[in-house]
Amino acid sequence: MRLEPGSVRGAALARTIRALLSADELPSPVDTRAVIPPTSEAFVRRVANHNVWIWYRATDVELVLLSATSEPPNPIDSEPVRRRLEGRPRLERSPVLMLTTLPWTPD
């Protein structure tokens, strides 16, 4: 995915990341739990009005931004994905590049 500096799409991505950082609770009802190929899990939030998806993990103390993609997620609750995951061990590490780890403290 390519983002031009100062673009509307880039600004929307930044707004969505700020919303993740200021959220009282993660994941929120607008987020989707999805599979990161091959079998790792993360939460995904769509950037409003754009075909941009932010993949993240969150704990009580940090927000880990995994990736931003132009491909929509395959929700883990879908039957085909659930069948593929049955019996496979859950991976603790993501096979995608971690962009950054930011401190996160809910207000």
Short mmCIF file of N, CA and C in Angstrom, two decimals:
data_model
loop_
_atom_site.label_atom_id
_atom_site.label_comp_id
_atom_site.label_asym_id
_atom_site.label_seq_id
_atom_site.Cartn_x
_atom_site.Cartn_y
_atom_site.Cartn_z
N MET A 1 0.85 -1.17 0.00
CA MET A 1 0.00 0.00 0.00
C MET A 1 0.89 1.23 0.00
N ARG A 2 0.58 2.18 -0.85
CA ARG A 2 1.37 3.41 -0.96
C ARG A 2 0.54 4.59 -0.47
N LEU A 3 1.13 5.39 0.39
CA LEU A 3 0.48 6.61 0.88
C LEU A 3 1.36 7.80 0.54
N GLU A 4 0.78 8.79 -0.08
CA GLU A 4 1.50 10.02 -0.40
C GLU A 4 1.48 10.95 0.81
N PRO A 5 2.62 11.57 1.15
CA PRO A 5 2.63 12.54 2.25
C PRO A 5 1.61 13.65 2.01
N GLY A 6 0.84 13.97 3.02
CA GLY A 6 -0.15 15.03 2.93
C GLY A 6 -1.43 14.65 2.21
N SER A 7 -1.57 13.38 1.84
CA SER A 7 -2.76 12.95 1.11
C SER A 7 -3.96 12.81 2.06
N VAL A 8 -5.15 12.85 1.48
CA VAL A 8 -6.38 12.66 2.26
C VAL A 8 -6.36 11.27 2.91
N ARG A 9 -5.90 10.28 2.16
CA ARG A 9 -5.84 8.91 2.68
C ARG A 9 -4.87 8.82 3.85
N GLY A 10 -3.70 9.46 3.73
CA GLY A 10 -2.72 9.46 4.81
C GLY A 10 -3.24 10.16 6.06
N ALA A 11 -3.95 11.27 5.86
CA ALA A 11 -4.54 11.99 7.00
C ALA A 11 -5.60 11.14 7.68
N ALA A 12 -6.39 10.42 6.90
CA ALA A 12 -7.42 9.53 7.48
C ALA A 12 -6.77 8.40 8.27
N LEU A 13 -5.67 7.86 7.76
CA LEU A 13 -4.93 6.82 8.47
C LEU A 13 -4.44 7.36 9.81
N ALA A 14 -3.86 8.57 9.80
CA ALA A 14 -3.37 9.18 11.04
C ALA A 14 -4.50 9.39 12.04
N ARG A 15 -5.68 9.84 11.57
CA ARG A 15 -6.83 10.03 12.47
C ARG A 15 -7.25 8.71 13.12
N THR A 16 -7.23 7.65 12.33
CA THR A 16 -7.65 6.35 12.86
C THR A 16 -6.63 5.84 13.88
N ILE A 17 -5.35 6.04 13.63
CA ILE A 17 -4.33 5.64 14.60
C ILE A 17 -4.49 6.45 15.89
N ARG A 18 -4.76 7.75 15.77
CA ARG A 18 -4.99 8.56 16.98
C ARG A 18 -6.22 8.06 17.73
N ALA A 19 -7.26 7.65 17.00
CA ALA A 19 -8.46 7.11 17.66
C ALA A 19 -8.13 5.83 18.41
N LEU A 20 -7.28 4.99 17.83
CA LEU A 20 -6.86 3.77 18.53
C LEU A 20 -6.11 4.13 19.81
N LEU A 21 -5.21 5.11 19.71
CA LEU A 21 -4.41 5.51 20.88
C LEU A 21 -5.26 6.12 21.99
N SER A 22 -6.34 6.78 21.64
CA SER A 22 -7.16 7.45 22.66
C SER A 22 -8.37 6.63 23.09
N ALA A 23 -8.49 5.41 22.58
CA ALA A 23 -9.65 4.58 22.91
C ALA A 23 -9.65 4.19 24.39
N ASP A 24 -10.83 4.17 24.98
CA ASP A 24 -10.97 3.72 26.37
C ASP A 24 -10.77 2.23 26.49
N GLU A 25 -11.14 1.50 25.45
CA GLU A 25 -11.06 0.04 25.49
C GLU A 25 -10.76 -0.47 24.08
N LEU A 26 -9.84 -1.42 23.99
CA LEU A 26 -9.53 -2.08 22.72
C LEU A 26 -9.63 -3.57 22.91
N PRO A 27 -10.16 -4.28 21.95
CA PRO A 27 -10.77 -3.78 20.73
C PRO A 27 -12.13 -3.16 21.01
N SER A 28 -12.58 -2.34 20.08
CA SER A 28 -13.90 -1.73 20.21
C SER A 28 -14.89 -2.49 19.33
N PRO A 29 -16.17 -2.20 19.44
CA PRO A 29 -17.16 -2.90 18.61
C PRO A 29 -16.96 -2.71 17.11
N VAL A 30 -16.26 -1.65 16.69
CA VAL A 30 -16.04 -1.45 15.25
C VAL A 30 -14.85 -2.25 14.72
N ASP A 31 -14.08 -2.87 15.61
CA ASP A 31 -12.91 -3.64 15.19
C ASP A 31 -13.28 -5.08 14.88
N THR A 32 -12.51 -5.69 14.01
CA THR A 32 -12.73 -7.07 13.59
C THR A 32 -11.52 -7.90 13.99
N ARG A 33 -11.76 -9.08 14.55
CA ARG A 33 -10.66 -10.01 14.80
C ARG A 33 -10.44 -10.79 13.52
N ALA A 34 -9.20 -10.83 13.05
CA ALA A 34 -8.91 -11.46 11.76
C ALA A 34 -7.61 -12.24 11.83
N VAL A 35 -7.38 -13.05 10.82
CA VAL A 35 -6.20 -13.89 10.74
C VAL A 35 -5.11 -13.17 9.96
N ILE A 36 -3.90 -13.16 10.52
CA ILE A 36 -2.72 -12.71 9.80
C ILE A 36 -2.09 -13.98 9.24
N PRO A 37 -1.94 -14.07 7.93
CA PRO A 37 -1.40 -15.30 7.36
C PRO A 37 -0.05 -15.65 7.99
N PRO A 38 0.23 -16.92 8.30
CA PRO A 38 -0.63 -18.05 8.01
C PRO A 38 -1.69 -18.30 9.08
N THR A 39 -1.39 -18.14 10.39
CA THR A 39 -2.41 -18.48 11.39
C THR A 39 -2.37 -17.61 12.64
N SER A 40 -1.83 -16.45 12.57
CA SER A 40 -1.76 -15.58 13.74
C SER A 40 -2.99 -14.66 13.76
N GLU A 41 -3.35 -14.15 14.94
CA GLU A 41 -4.53 -13.30 15.08
C GLU A 41 -4.14 -11.87 15.43
N ALA A 42 -4.98 -10.94 14.99
CA ALA A 42 -4.85 -9.53 15.34
C ALA A 42 -6.23 -8.91 15.22
N PHE A 43 -6.35 -7.67 15.67
CA PHE A 43 -7.58 -6.92 15.45
C PHE A 43 -7.35 -5.96 14.30
N VAL A 44 -8.43 -5.63 13.61
CA VAL A 44 -8.35 -4.79 12.42
C VAL A 44 -9.40 -3.70 12.52
N ARG A 45 -8.99 -2.47 12.19
CA ARG A 45 -9.93 -1.37 12.13
C ARG A 45 -9.82 -0.71 10.76
N ARG A 46 -10.98 -0.48 10.15
CA ARG A 46 -11.00 0.18 8.85
C ARG A 46 -10.88 1.69 9.04
N VAL A 47 -10.08 2.32 8.18
CA VAL A 47 -9.98 3.77 8.16
C VAL A 47 -11.25 4.29 7.48
N ALA A 48 -11.98 5.16 8.15
CA ALA A 48 -13.27 5.63 7.65
C ALA A 48 -13.16 6.20 6.24
N ASN A 49 -14.08 5.77 5.39
CA ASN A 49 -14.21 6.26 4.01
C ASN A 49 -13.04 5.91 3.10
N HIS A 50 -12.19 4.97 3.51
CA HIS A 50 -11.04 4.57 2.70
C HIS A 50 -10.89 3.06 2.74
N ASN A 51 -10.30 2.51 1.70
CA ASN A 51 -10.01 1.08 1.68
C ASN A 51 -8.64 0.85 2.31
N VAL A 52 -8.50 1.25 3.56
CA VAL A 52 -7.27 1.10 4.33
C VAL A 52 -7.64 0.42 5.63
N TRP A 53 -6.85 -0.57 6.02
CA TRP A 53 -7.12 -1.38 7.21
C TRP A 53 -5.90 -1.33 8.12
N ILE A 54 -6.09 -1.01 9.41
CA ILE A 54 -5.01 -0.98 10.39
C ILE A 54 -5.09 -2.25 11.21
N TRP A 55 -4.01 -3.01 11.21
CA TRP A 55 -3.90 -4.26 11.97
C TRP A 55 -3.14 -3.97 13.25
N TYR A 56 -3.68 -4.42 14.40
CA TYR A 56 -3.03 -4.12 15.67
C TYR A 56 -3.29 -5.21 16.70
N ARG A 57 -2.48 -5.14 17.75
CA ARG A 57 -2.71 -5.91 18.98
C ARG A 57 -2.64 -4.91 20.13
N ALA A 58 -3.39 -5.18 21.19
CA ALA A 58 -3.39 -4.27 22.34
C ALA A 58 -3.37 -5.07 23.62
N THR A 59 -2.62 -4.56 24.58
CA THR A 59 -2.64 -5.10 25.94
C THR A 59 -3.12 -3.97 26.84
N ASP A 60 -3.07 -4.20 28.14
CA ASP A 60 -3.46 -3.16 29.08
C ASP A 60 -2.50 -1.97 29.06
N VAL A 61 -1.28 -2.18 28.56
CA VAL A 61 -0.27 -1.12 28.63
C VAL A 61 0.31 -0.69 27.29
N GLU A 62 0.02 -1.39 26.21
CA GLU A 62 0.60 -0.97 24.94
C GLU A 62 -0.31 -1.27 23.76
N LEU A 63 -0.10 -0.50 22.71
CA LEU A 63 -0.77 -0.69 21.43
C LEU A 63 0.32 -1.01 20.42
N VAL A 64 0.25 -2.17 19.79
CA VAL A 64 1.24 -2.59 18.80
C VAL A 64 0.60 -2.50 17.43
N LEU A 65 1.07 -1.57 16.61
CA LEU A 65 0.59 -1.44 15.24
C LEU A 65 1.36 -2.42 14.38
N LEU A 66 0.66 -3.36 13.79
CA LEU A 66 1.31 -4.41 13.01
C LEU A 66 1.48 -4.02 11.55
N SER A 67 0.43 -3.44 10.97
CA SER A 67 0.48 -3.16 9.54
C SER A 67 -0.70 -2.28 9.15
N ALA A 68 -0.58 -1.66 7.99
CA ALA A 68 -1.70 -0.97 7.35
C ALA A 68 -1.77 -1.52 5.93
N THR A 69 -2.93 -2.02 5.55
CA THR A 69 -3.06 -2.66 4.24
C THR A 69 -4.25 -2.11 3.47
N SER A 70 -4.25 -2.37 2.18
CA SER A 70 -5.40 -2.01 1.36
C SER A 70 -6.30 -3.21 1.12
N GLU A 71 -5.94 -4.35 1.69
CA GLU A 71 -6.74 -5.57 1.59
C GLU A 71 -7.61 -5.72 2.82
N PRO A 72 -8.91 -5.93 2.65
CA PRO A 72 -9.76 -6.15 3.82
C PRO A 72 -9.43 -7.47 4.51
N PRO A 73 -9.75 -7.58 5.79
CA PRO A 73 -9.42 -8.80 6.53
C PRO A 73 -10.36 -9.95 6.21
N ASN A 74 -9.91 -11.15 6.53
CA ASN A 74 -10.77 -12.33 6.55
C ASN A 74 -11.15 -12.54 8.01
N PRO A 75 -12.35 -12.15 8.41
CA PRO A 75 -12.72 -12.26 9.82
C PRO A 75 -12.57 -13.69 10.34
N ILE A 76 -12.03 -13.80 11.53
CA ILE A 76 -11.78 -15.11 12.12
C ILE A 76 -13.08 -15.85 12.42
N ASP A 77 -14.17 -15.11 12.54
CA ASP A 77 -15.45 -15.74 12.84
C ASP A 77 -16.12 -16.33 11.61
N SER A 78 -15.50 -16.16 10.43
CA SER A 78 -16.11 -16.75 9.23
C SER A 78 -15.83 -18.25 9.20
N GLU A 79 -16.76 -19.02 8.70
CA GLU A 79 -16.66 -20.48 8.71
C GLU A 79 -15.42 -21.00 7.97
N PRO A 80 -15.08 -20.51 6.76
CA PRO A 80 -13.88 -21.03 6.09
C PRO A 80 -12.60 -20.80 6.89
N VAL A 81 -12.47 -19.63 7.51
CA VAL A 81 -11.27 -19.35 8.31
C VAL A 81 -11.25 -20.23 9.55
N ARG A 82 -12.39 -20.38 10.21
CA ARG A 82 -12.46 -21.22 11.42
C ARG A 82 -12.04 -22.65 11.10
N ARG A 83 -12.49 -23.18 9.96
CA ARG A 83 -12.12 -24.55 9.57
C ARG A 83 -10.62 -24.68 9.34
N ARG A 84 -10.02 -23.67 8.68
CA ARG A 84 -8.57 -23.72 8.42
C ARG A 84 -7.77 -23.69 9.71
N LEU A 85 -8.27 -23.00 10.73
CA LEU A 85 -7.52 -22.84 11.97
C LEU A 85 -7.69 -23.99 12.95
N GLU A 86 -8.71 -24.80 12.76
CA GLU A 86 -8.97 -25.89 13.71
C GLU A 86 -7.75 -26.81 13.81
N GLY A 87 -7.34 -27.05 15.04
CA GLY A 87 -6.24 -27.97 15.28
C GLY A 87 -4.86 -27.38 15.11
N ARG A 88 -4.75 -26.17 14.60
CA ARG A 88 -3.43 -25.56 14.45
C ARG A 88 -3.06 -24.82 15.73
N PRO A 89 -1.78 -24.87 16.11
CA PRO A 89 -1.38 -24.13 17.30
C PRO A 89 -1.45 -22.63 17.03
N ARG A 90 -1.77 -21.86 18.07
CA ARG A 90 -1.81 -20.40 17.93
C ARG A 90 -0.39 -19.87 18.01
N LEU A 91 -0.03 -19.01 17.09
CA LEU A 91 1.30 -18.41 17.08
C LEU A 91 1.33 -17.23 18.04
N GLU A 92 2.42 -17.09 18.76
CA GLU A 92 2.58 -15.96 19.66
C GLU A 92 3.17 -14.76 18.93
N ARG A 93 3.90 -15.01 17.85
CA ARG A 93 4.52 -13.92 17.11
C ARG A 93 3.86 -13.77 15.76
N SER A 94 3.79 -12.55 15.32
CA SER A 94 3.19 -12.27 14.03
C SER A 94 4.25 -12.39 12.94
N PRO A 95 3.89 -12.96 11.77
CA PRO A 95 4.85 -13.06 10.69
C PRO A 95 4.98 -11.77 9.90
N VAL A 96 4.28 -10.70 10.29
CA VAL A 96 4.39 -9.44 9.57
C VAL A 96 5.29 -8.49 10.32
N LEU A 97 5.80 -7.52 9.63
CA LEU A 97 6.68 -6.52 10.22
C LEU A 97 5.92 -5.66 11.22
N MET A 98 6.48 -5.50 12.41
CA MET A 98 5.86 -4.63 13.41
C MET A 98 6.30 -3.20 13.12
N LEU A 99 5.35 -2.30 12.96
CA LEU A 99 5.67 -0.92 12.66
C LEU A 99 6.24 -0.19 13.87
N THR A 100 5.57 -0.29 15.00
CA THR A 100 6.03 0.41 16.18
C THR A 100 5.23 -0.07 17.39
N THR A 101 5.76 0.16 18.55
CA THR A 101 5.03 -0.08 19.79
C THR A 101 4.88 1.25 20.50
N LEU A 102 3.65 1.61 20.82
CA LEU A 102 3.38 2.89 21.45
C LEU A 102 2.79 2.66 22.83
N PRO A 103 3.19 3.47 23.81
CA PRO A 103 2.56 3.33 25.13
C PRO A 103 1.09 3.69 25.03
N TRP A 104 0.27 2.97 25.74
CA TRP A 104 -1.17 3.20 25.69
C TRP A 104 -1.72 3.15 27.09
N THR A 105 -2.29 4.24 27.53
CA THR A 105 -2.95 4.26 28.83
C THR A 105 -4.34 4.83 28.66
N PRO A 106 -5.37 4.03 28.92
CA PRO A 106 -6.73 4.54 28.79
C PRO A 106 -6.97 5.64 29.82
N ASP A 107 -7.69 6.65 29.42
CA ASP A 107 -8.01 7.77 30.33
C ASP A 107 -9.05 7.38 31.34
#
